[in-house]
Coordinates of C-alpha atoms in Angstrom, one line a residue:
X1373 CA 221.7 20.4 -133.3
X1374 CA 221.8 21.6 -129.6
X1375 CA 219.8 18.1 -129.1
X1376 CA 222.2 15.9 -130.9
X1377 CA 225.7 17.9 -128.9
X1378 CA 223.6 17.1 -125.3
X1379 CA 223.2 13.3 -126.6
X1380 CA 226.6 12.6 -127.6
X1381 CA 227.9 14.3 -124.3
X1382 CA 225.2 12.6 -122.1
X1383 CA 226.5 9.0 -123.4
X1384 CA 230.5 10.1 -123.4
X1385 CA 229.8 11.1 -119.5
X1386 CA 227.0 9.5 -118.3
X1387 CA 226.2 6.0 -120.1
X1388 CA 223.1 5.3 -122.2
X1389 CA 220.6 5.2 -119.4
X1390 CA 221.3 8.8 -118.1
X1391 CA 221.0 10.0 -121.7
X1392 CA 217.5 8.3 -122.4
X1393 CA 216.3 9.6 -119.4
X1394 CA 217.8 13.3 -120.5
X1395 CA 216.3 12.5 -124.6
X1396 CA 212.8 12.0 -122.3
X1397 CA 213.5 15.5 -120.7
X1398 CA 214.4 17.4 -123.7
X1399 CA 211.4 15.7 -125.8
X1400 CA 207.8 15.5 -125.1
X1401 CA 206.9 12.6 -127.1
X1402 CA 208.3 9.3 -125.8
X1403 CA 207.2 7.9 -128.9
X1404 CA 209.4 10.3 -131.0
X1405 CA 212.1 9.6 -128.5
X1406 CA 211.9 6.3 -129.0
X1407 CA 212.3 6.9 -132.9
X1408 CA 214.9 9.3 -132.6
X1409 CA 217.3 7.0 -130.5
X1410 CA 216.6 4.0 -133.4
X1411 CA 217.7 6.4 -135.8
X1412 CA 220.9 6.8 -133.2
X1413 CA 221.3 3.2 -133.1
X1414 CA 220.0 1.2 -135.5

């Protein structure tokens, strides 16, 4: 959930770039990440 609020607000302020590199921070896995933000955007 926390995750989801600090994506949205990362992309509203920031742009997609900031908020990959934030979804890299948050997440250990950049092969999760990677899934995640497919789920985001596909």
């Amino acid at each position: 959930m926390v995750g989801k609020a600090s994506f949205s607000a990362a992309v509203g302020g920031y742009g997609i770039r900031n908020a990959v590199a934030i979804g890299v921070g948050y997440t250990p896995s950049k092969y999760h990440v990677k899934k995640r933000y497919q789920l985001f955007f596909s």
